[in-house]
């Protein structure tokens, strides 16, 4: 049986689920690396579309 806390111990940072860096200028420069870990309390997705669109047209429906 798996403990309700997922078997985490004090100081456990969790395993990486996703690592990403974003470029807003067609790949010439990149922002800092962001790591999403299994221990983070993530909000549920509100849409099955991925990646979530942020354009003005789609922003009205989000």
mmCIF file of C-alpha atoms in Angstrom, residues 25-51:
data_model
loop_
_atom_site.group_PDB
_atom_site.id
_atom_site.type_symbol
_atom_site.label_atom_id
_atom_site.label_comp_id
_atom_site.label_asym_id
_atom_site.label_seq_id
_atom_site.Cartn_x
_atom_site.Cartn_y
_atom_site.Cartn_z
ATOM 1 C CA UNK A 25 12.007 35.911 -30.247
ATOM 2 C CA UNK A 26 12.112 32.815 -32.502
ATOM 3 C CA UNK A 27 14.894 31.084 -30.589
ATOM 4 C CA UNK A 28 17.478 33.872 -30.515
ATOM 5 C CA UNK A 29 17.336 34.137 -26.716
ATOM 6 C CA UNK A 30 15.828 31.913 -24.055
ATOM 7 C CA UNK A 31 14.313 32.582 -20.662
ATOM 8 C CA UNK A 32 15.344 30.731 -17.511
ATOM 9 C CA UNK A 33 14.749 27.017 -17.158
ATOM 10 C CA UNK A 34 11.552 26.057 -15.324
ATOM 11 C CA UNK A 35 11.234 22.616 -13.726
ATOM 12 C CA UNK A 36 7.834 21.249 -12.729
ATOM 13 C CA UNK A 37 8.248 18.544 -10.063
ATOM 14 C CA UNK A 38 5.998 15.720 -8.901
ATOM 15 C CA UNK A 39 5.733 17.274 -5.427
ATOM 16 C CA UNK A 40 4.196 20.552 -6.672
ATOM 17 C CA UNK A 41 0.516 21.170 -6.007
ATOM 18 C CA UNK A 42 -0.680 21.755 -9.581
ATOM 19 C CA UNK A 43 -4.087 23.090 -10.538
ATOM 20 C CA UNK A 44 -6.128 20.774 -12.778
ATOM 21 C CA UNK A 45 -6.166 21.561 -16.486
ATOM 22 C CA UNK A 46 -9.313 23.377 -17.575
ATOM 23 C CA UNK A 47 -8.939 22.346 -21.217
ATOM 24 C CA UNK A 48 -7.686 19.295 -23.088
ATOM 25 C CA UNK A 49 -5.979 21.555 -25.652
ATOM 26 C CA UNK A 50 -2.206 21.584 -25.261
ATOM 27 C CA UNK A 51 -0.338 23.804 -25.254
#
